[in-house]
PDB file of C-alpha atoms and ligand atoms in Angstrom:
ATOM      1  CA  MET A   1     -18.576   2.924 -12.908  1.00  0.00           C
ATOM      2  CA  LYS A   2     -19.286   2.514  -9.195  1.00  0.00           C
ATOM      3  CA  THR A   3     -18.877   5.451  -6.877  1.00  0.00           C
ATOM      4  CA  TRP A   4     -16.179   5.273  -4.216  1.00  0.00           C
ATOM      5  CA  ASN A   5     -18.798   4.847  -1.470  1.00  0.00           C
ATOM      6  CA  GLU A   6     -20.532   2.035  -3.351  1.00  0.00           C
ATOM      7  CA  LEU A   7     -17.190   0.287  -3.816  1.00  0.00           C
ATOM      8  CA  GLU A   8     -16.270   0.709  -0.148  1.00  0.00           C
ATOM      9  CA  ASN A   9     -19.636  -0.612   1.061  1.00  0.00           C
ATOM     10  CA  GLU A  10     -19.439  -3.620  -1.260  1.00  0.00           C
ATOM     11  CA  CYS A  11     -15.863  -4.356  -0.198  1.00  0.00           C
ATOM     12  CA  LYS A  12     -16.787  -4.183   3.473  1.00  0.00           C
ATOM     13  CA  SER A  13     -19.149  -7.134   3.072  1.00  0.00           C
ATOM     14  CA  CYS A  14     -16.761  -9.177   0.881  1.00  0.00           C
ATOM     15  CA  THR A  15     -16.673 -12.949   1.350  1.00  0.00           C
ATOM     16  CA  LYS A  16     -14.589 -13.827  -1.748  1.00  0.00           C
ATOM     17  CA  CYS A  17     -11.916 -15.661   0.246  1.00  0.00           C
ATOM     18  CA  ASP A  18     -11.691 -17.289   3.664  1.00  0.00           C
ATOM     19  CA  LEU A  19     -10.081 -14.273   5.344  1.00  0.00           C
ATOM     20  CA  TYR A  20     -13.552 -12.850   6.011  1.00  0.00           C
ATOM     21  CA  LYS A  21     -14.084 -15.617   8.571  1.00  0.00           C
ATOM     22  CA  THR A  22     -11.346 -14.362  10.896  1.00  0.00           C
ATOM     23  CA  ARG A  23     -11.395 -10.607  10.278  1.00  0.00           C
ATOM     24  CA  THR A  24     -12.675  -7.981  12.711  1.00  0.00           C
ATOM     25  CA  ASN A  25     -12.766  -5.218  10.095  1.00  0.00           C
ATOM     26  CA  VAL A  26     -12.183  -4.895   6.377  1.00  0.00           C
ATOM     27  CA  VAL A  27      -9.378  -2.379   5.946  1.00  0.00           C
ATOM     28  CA  PHE A  28     -10.405  -0.529   2.788  1.00  0.00           C
ATOM     29  CA  GLY A  29      -7.901   2.324   3.044  1.00  0.00           C
ATOM     30  CA  ILE A  30      -7.363   5.794   4.451  1.00  0.00           C
ATOM     31  CA  GLY A  31      -6.564   9.210   3.084  1.00  0.00           C
ATOM     32  CA  LYS A  32      -7.646  11.626   0.408  1.00  0.00           C
ATOM     33  CA  LYS A  33      -9.161   9.740  -2.478  1.00  0.00           C
ATOM     34  CA  ASP A  34      -8.518  12.617  -4.901  1.00  0.00           C
ATOM     35  CA  SER A  35      -4.751  12.397  -4.262  1.00  0.00           C
ATOM     36  CA  LYS A  36      -2.185  11.998  -7.028  1.00  0.00           C
ATOM     37  CA  VAL A  37      -0.200   9.549  -4.920  1.00  0.00           C
ATOM     38  CA  LEU A  38      -1.335   6.122  -3.701  1.00  0.00           C
ATOM     39  CA  PHE A  39       0.695   4.006  -1.260  1.00  0.00           C
ATOM     40  CA  ILE A  40       0.081   0.247  -1.184  1.00  0.00           C
ATOM     41  CA  GLY A  41       1.079  -2.084   1.642  1.00  0.00           C
ATOM     42  CA  GLU A  42       0.674  -5.811   2.004  1.00  0.00           C
ATOM     43  CA  GLY A  43      -2.295  -6.401   4.257  1.00  0.00           C
ATOM     44  CA  PRO A  44      -3.669  -5.516   7.668  1.00  0.00           C
ATOM     45  CA  GLY A  45      -1.957  -6.733  10.837  1.00  0.00           C
ATOM     46  CA  GLU A  46      -3.568  -7.120  14.231  1.00  0.00           C
ATOM     47  CA  ASN A  47      -3.848  -3.393  15.044  1.00  0.00           C
ATOM     48  CA  GLU A  48      -5.168  -2.573  11.589  1.00  0.00           C
ATOM     49  CA  ASP A  49      -7.755  -5.362  11.790  1.00  0.00           C
ATOM     50  CA  LEU A  50      -8.965  -4.021  15.132  1.00  0.00           C
ATOM     51  CA  LYS A  51      -9.104  -0.390  14.028  1.00  0.00           C
ATOM     52  CA  GLY A  52     -10.152  -0.841  10.385  1.00  0.00           C
ATOM     53  CA  GLU A  53      -7.348   1.471   9.217  1.00  0.00           C
ATOM     54  CA  PRO A  54      -4.048   0.654   7.424  1.00  0.00           C
ATOM     55  CA  PHE A  55      -0.661   1.142   9.073  1.00  0.00           C
ATOM     56  CA  VAL A  56      -1.641   2.052  12.617  1.00  0.00           C
ATOM     57  CA  GLY A  57       0.968  -0.053  14.485  1.00  0.00           C
ATOM     58  CA  ARG A  58       4.716   0.592  14.894  1.00  0.00           C
ATOM     59  CA  ALA A  59       5.356   0.246  11.168  1.00  0.00           C
ATOM     60  CA  GLY A  60       2.576   2.775  10.572  1.00  0.00           C
ATOM     61  CA  LYS A  61       4.212   5.287  12.904  1.00  0.00           C
ATOM     62  CA  LEU A  62       7.476   4.910  10.978  1.00  0.00           C
ATOM     63  CA  LEU A  63       5.600   5.266   7.680  1.00  0.00           C
ATOM     64  CA  ASP A  64       3.997   8.505   8.900  1.00  0.00           C
ATOM     65  CA  ASP A  65       7.433   9.798   9.935  1.00  0.00           C
ATOM     66  CA  MET A  66       8.902   8.904   6.526  1.00  0.00           C
ATOM     67  CA  LEU A  67       6.017  10.619   4.737  1.00  0.00           C
ATOM     68  CA  LYS A  68       6.394  13.735   6.845  1.00  0.00           C
ATOM     69  CA  ILE A  69      10.007  14.172   5.700  1.00  0.00           C
ATOM     70  CA  ILE A  70       8.739  14.748   2.154  1.00  0.00           C
ATOM     71  CA  GLY A  71       5.612  16.698   3.034  1.00  0.00           C
ATOM     72  CA  LEU A  72       3.099  13.859   2.739  1.00  0.00           C
ATOM     73  CA  SER A  73       0.388  12.794   5.151  1.00  0.00           C
ATOM     74  CA  ARG A  74      -2.533  10.373   5.145  1.00  0.00           C
ATOM     75  CA  TYR A  75      -4.676  13.287   6.377  1.00  0.00           C
ATOM     76  CA  THR A  76      -3.941  15.743   3.589  1.00  0.00           C
ATOM     77  CA  ASN A  77      -2.431  14.560   0.322  1.00  0.00           C
ATOM     78  CA  ILE A  78      -2.105  10.794  -0.175  1.00  0.00           C
ATOM     79  CA  TYR A  79      -4.204   7.647   0.011  1.00  0.00           C
ATOM     80  CA  ILE A  80      -2.999   4.396   1.638  1.00  0.00           C
ATOM     81  CA  ALA A  81      -4.405   0.942   0.865  1.00  0.00           C
ATOM     82  CA  ASN A  82      -3.244  -2.673   0.906  1.00  0.00           C
ATOM     83  CA  ILE A  83      -3.042  -5.590  -1.520  1.00  0.00           C
ATOM     84  CA  VAL A  84      -5.425  -7.602   0.690  1.00  0.00           C
ATOM     85  CA  LYS A  85      -8.107  -5.885   2.736  1.00  0.00           C
ATOM     86  CA  CYS A  86      -8.472  -8.487   5.475  1.00  0.00           C
ATOM     87  CA  ARG A  87      -5.858  -9.697   7.973  1.00  0.00           C
ATOM     88  CA  PRO A  88      -4.138 -12.986   7.170  1.00  0.00           C
ATOM     89  CA  PRO A  89      -4.084 -14.999  10.427  1.00  0.00           C
ATOM     90  CA  LYS A  90      -0.880 -14.664  12.463  1.00  0.00           C
ATOM     91  CA  ASN A  91       0.295 -11.983   9.993  1.00  0.00           C
ATOM     92  CA  ARG A  92       1.445 -14.559   7.434  1.00  0.00           C
ATOM     93  CA  ASP A  93       1.906 -13.416   3.820  1.00  0.00           C
ATOM     94  CA  PRO A  94      -1.368 -13.361   1.895  1.00  0.00           C
ATOM     95  CA  ASN A  95      -1.422 -16.431  -0.380  1.00  0.00           C
ATOM     96  CA  ASN A  96      -2.170 -16.381  -4.115  1.00  0.00           C
ATOM     97  CA  ILE A  97      -5.810 -17.349  -3.662  1.00  0.00           C
ATOM     98  CA  GLU A  98      -6.324 -14.443  -1.260  1.00  0.00           C
ATOM     99  CA  ARG A  99      -4.409 -11.978  -3.421  1.00  0.00           C
ATOM    100  CA  ASP A 100      -6.319 -13.012  -6.559  1.00  0.00           C
ATOM    101  CA  ALA A 101      -9.664 -12.802  -4.761  1.00  0.00           C
ATOM    102  CA  CYS A 102      -8.895  -9.344  -3.389  1.00  0.00           C
ATOM    103  CA  ILE A 103      -6.916  -7.550  -6.087  1.00  0.00           C
ATOM    104  CA  ASN A 104      -9.945  -6.331  -8.008  1.00  0.00           C
ATOM    105  CA  TRP A 105     -10.974  -4.099  -5.091  1.00  0.00           C
ATOM    106  CA  LEU A 106      -7.626  -2.343  -5.433  1.00  0.00           C
ATOM    107  CA  HIS A 107      -7.909  -2.137  -9.225  1.00  0.00           C
ATOM    108  CA  GLU A 108     -11.316  -0.523  -8.812  1.00  0.00           C
ATOM    109  CA  GLN A 109      -9.896   1.919  -6.267  1.00  0.00           C
ATOM    110  CA  ILE A 110      -7.158   2.803  -8.778  1.00  0.00           C
ATOM    111  CA  SER A 111      -9.717   3.244 -11.613  1.00  0.00           C
ATOM    112  CA  ILE A 112     -11.726   5.723  -9.564  1.00  0.00           C
ATOM    113  CA  MET A 113      -8.754   7.537  -7.988  1.00  0.00           C
ATOM    114  CA  LYS A 114      -6.632   7.739 -11.134  1.00  0.00           C
ATOM    115  CA  PRO A 115      -3.381   8.312  -9.193  1.00  0.00           C
ATOM    116  CA  LYS A 116      -0.333   9.527 -11.106  1.00  0.00           C
ATOM    117  CA  ILE A 117       2.094   7.713  -8.788  1.00  0.00           C
ATOM    118  CA  ILE A 118       1.776   4.408  -6.938  1.00  0.00           C
ATOM    119  CA  VAL A 119       4.302   3.572  -4.224  1.00  0.00           C
ATOM    120  CA  CYS A 120       4.533  -0.107  -3.307  1.00  0.00           C
ATOM    121  CA  LEU A 121       5.616  -0.770   0.258  1.00  0.00           C
ATOM    122  CA  GLY A 122       7.598  -4.004   0.295  1.00  0.00           C
ATOM    123  CA  ARG A 123       7.850  -7.197  -1.705  1.00  0.00           C
ATOM    124  CA  ILE A 124       4.227  -8.342  -1.725  1.00  0.00           C
ATOM    125  CA  ALA A 125       2.920  -5.067  -3.165  1.00  0.00           C
ATOM    126  CA  ALA A 126       5.799  -4.741  -5.647  1.00  0.00           C
ATOM    127  CA  THR A 127       5.596  -8.316  -6.961  1.00  0.00           C
ATOM    128  CA  THR A 128       1.815  -8.053  -7.263  1.00  0.00           C
ATOM    129  CA  LEU A 129       1.680  -4.658  -8.990  1.00  0.00           C
ATOM    130  CA  ILE A 130       5.016  -4.083 -10.754  1.00  0.00           C
ATOM    131  CA  ASP A 131       6.680  -7.355 -11.708  1.00  0.00           C
ATOM    132  CA  GLU A 132       6.505 -10.849 -10.262  1.00  0.00           C
ATOM    133  CA  ASP A 133      10.321 -10.973 -10.310  1.00  0.00           C
ATOM    134  CA  PHE A 134      10.677  -7.657  -8.487  1.00  0.00           C
ATOM    135  CA  LYS A 135      13.506  -7.629  -5.941  1.00  0.00           C
ATOM    136  CA  VAL A 136      13.133  -4.817  -3.430  1.00  0.00           C
ATOM    137  CA  THR A 137      16.841  -4.841  -2.554  1.00  0.00           C
ATOM    138  CA  ARG A 138      17.745  -4.399  -6.240  1.00  0.00           C
ATOM    139  CA  ASP A 139      14.852  -2.295  -7.527  1.00  0.00           C
ATOM    140  CA  GLN A 140      13.590  -0.050  -4.704  1.00  0.00           C
ATOM    141  CA  GLY A 141      13.695   3.622  -5.616  1.00  0.00           C
ATOM    142  CA  LYS A 142      13.507   2.988  -9.384  1.00  0.00           C
ATOM    143  CA  TRP A 143      10.606   4.197 -11.563  1.00  0.00           C
ATOM    144  CA  PHE A 144       8.465   1.819 -13.603  1.00  0.00           C
ATOM    145  CA  ASP A 145       5.870   3.151 -16.077  1.00  0.00           C
ATOM    146  CA  ILE A 146       2.839   0.896 -16.326  1.00  0.00           C
ATOM    147  CA  ASN A 147      -0.296   1.991 -18.205  1.00  0.00           C
ATOM    148  CA  GLY A 148       0.487   5.660 -17.740  1.00  0.00           C
ATOM    149  CA  ILE A 149       1.086   5.381 -13.982  1.00  0.00           C
ATOM    150  CA  LYS A 150       4.523   5.745 -12.406  1.00  0.00           C
ATOM    151  CA  TYR A 151       5.320   2.996  -9.909  1.00  0.00           C
ATOM    152  CA  MET A 152       8.087   2.920  -7.335  1.00  0.00           C
ATOM    153  CA  ALA A 153       8.731   0.503  -4.485  1.00  0.00           C
ATOM    154  CA  LEU A 154      10.251   1.251  -1.106  1.00  0.00           C
ATOM    155  CA  TYR A 155      11.275  -1.103   1.671  1.00  0.00           C
ATOM    156  CA  HIS A 156       8.306  -1.980   3.829  1.00  0.00           C
ATOM    157  CA  PRO A 157       8.449   0.067   7.052  1.00  0.00           C
ATOM    158  CA  ALA A 158       8.326  -3.176   9.078  1.00  0.00           C
ATOM    159  CA  MET A 159      11.547  -4.205   7.285  1.00  0.00           C
ATOM    160  CA  LEU A 160      13.108  -0.845   8.164  1.00  0.00           C
ATOM    161  CA  LEU A 161      12.244  -1.472  11.818  1.00  0.00           C
ATOM    162  CA  ARG A 162      14.015  -4.836  11.608  1.00  0.00           C
ATOM    163  CA  ASP A 163      16.975  -3.490   9.628  1.00  0.00           C
ATOM    164  CA  PRO A 164      17.577   0.246  10.217  1.00  0.00           C
ATOM    165  CA  HIS A 165      20.698   0.065   7.990  1.00  0.00           C
ATOM    166  CA  LYS A 166      18.294   0.250   5.035  1.00  0.00           C
ATOM    167  CA  LYS A 167      17.055   3.676   6.121  1.00  0.00           C
ATOM    168  CA  PRO A 168      19.684   5.811   4.299  1.00  0.00           C
ATOM    169  CA  GLU A 169      18.864   4.329   0.861  1.00  0.00           C
ATOM    170  CA  THR A 170      15.168   4.701   1.650  1.00  0.00           C
ATOM    171  CA  PHE A 171      15.786   8.371   2.401  1.00  0.00           C
ATOM    172  CA  VAL A 172      17.389   8.777  -1.038  1.00  0.00           C
ATOM    173  CA  SER A 173      14.357   7.085  -2.644  1.00  0.00           C
ATOM    174  CA  LEU A 174      11.957   9.309  -0.711  1.00  0.00           C
ATOM    175  CA  LYS A 175      13.738  12.354  -2.102  1.00  0.00           C
ATOM    176  CA  ILE A 176      13.432  10.945  -5.645  1.00  0.00           C
ATOM    177  CA  LEU A 177       9.730  10.468  -4.984  1.00  0.00           C
ATOM    178  CA  GLN A 178       9.375  13.992  -3.622  1.00  0.00           C
ATOM    179  CA  LYS A 179      10.987  15.444  -6.745  1.00  0.00           C
ATOM    180  CA  GLU A 180       8.610  13.538  -9.017  1.00  0.00           C
ATOM    181  CA  ILE A 181       5.574  14.623  -7.003  1.00  0.00           C
ATOM    182  CA  GLU A 182       6.677  18.262  -7.400  1.00  0.00           C
ATOM    183  CA  ASN A 183       6.691  17.742 -11.180  1.00  0.00           C
ATOM    184  CA  ILE A 184       3.206  16.250 -11.579  1.00  0.00           C
TER     185      ILE A 184
HETATM  186  N1  URA B   1       1.581  -3.668   7.056  1.00  0.00           N
HETATM  187  C1  URA B   1       0.975  -3.523   5.859  1.00  0.00           C
HETATM  188  O1  URA B   1       1.508  -3.925   4.840  1.00  0.00           O
HETATM  189  N2  URA B   1      -0.206  -2.920   5.830  1.00  0.00           N
HETATM  190  C2  URA B   1      -0.818  -2.453   6.911  1.00  0.00           C
HETATM  191  O2  URA B   1      -1.896  -1.897   6.790  1.00  0.00           O
HETATM  192  C3  URA B   1      -0.150  -2.606   8.144  1.00  0.00           C
HETATM  193  C4  URA B   1       1.039  -3.227   8.196  1.00  0.00           C
END
């Protein structure tokens, strides 16, 4: 198996789909790679593309605040990555060709990290990793066991910025997540 650094270096020169033509940086991920908990977003936006780090814009600030409530931080005890590692132009959803071309980088990250819990942020991550019929409104906060890993989805922080009324149920889900993390 590749080492993490080998995987990261390979990924950073990826040209498997057309997104490499418009990217500034490949956004491989951030955090502690020996963490038990992995958070997965959709793909880099403008700020992330410029900085080469996931979730550094307004949604990232909200994500950090949400994580702090349950004692998590990208600097100490989780890892954060995305379904696609390069920014889709104008922040559109990554299409199937891009997702299919990119997903193996994430699978390899998961194989090396061996997280116990994966938290999908929003619809794109949840439909890619949990179930193609996943509905965040219906299924966020529920546990799904897949190949020995526990998966949960939360509303994407960008959605919570658009619709703050979804924050209370997200808070309940964060507490469920916290409890599970204490038990692993
Ligand atoms: N939204 C995402 O899904 N991922 C990022 O890295 C930033 C914003």
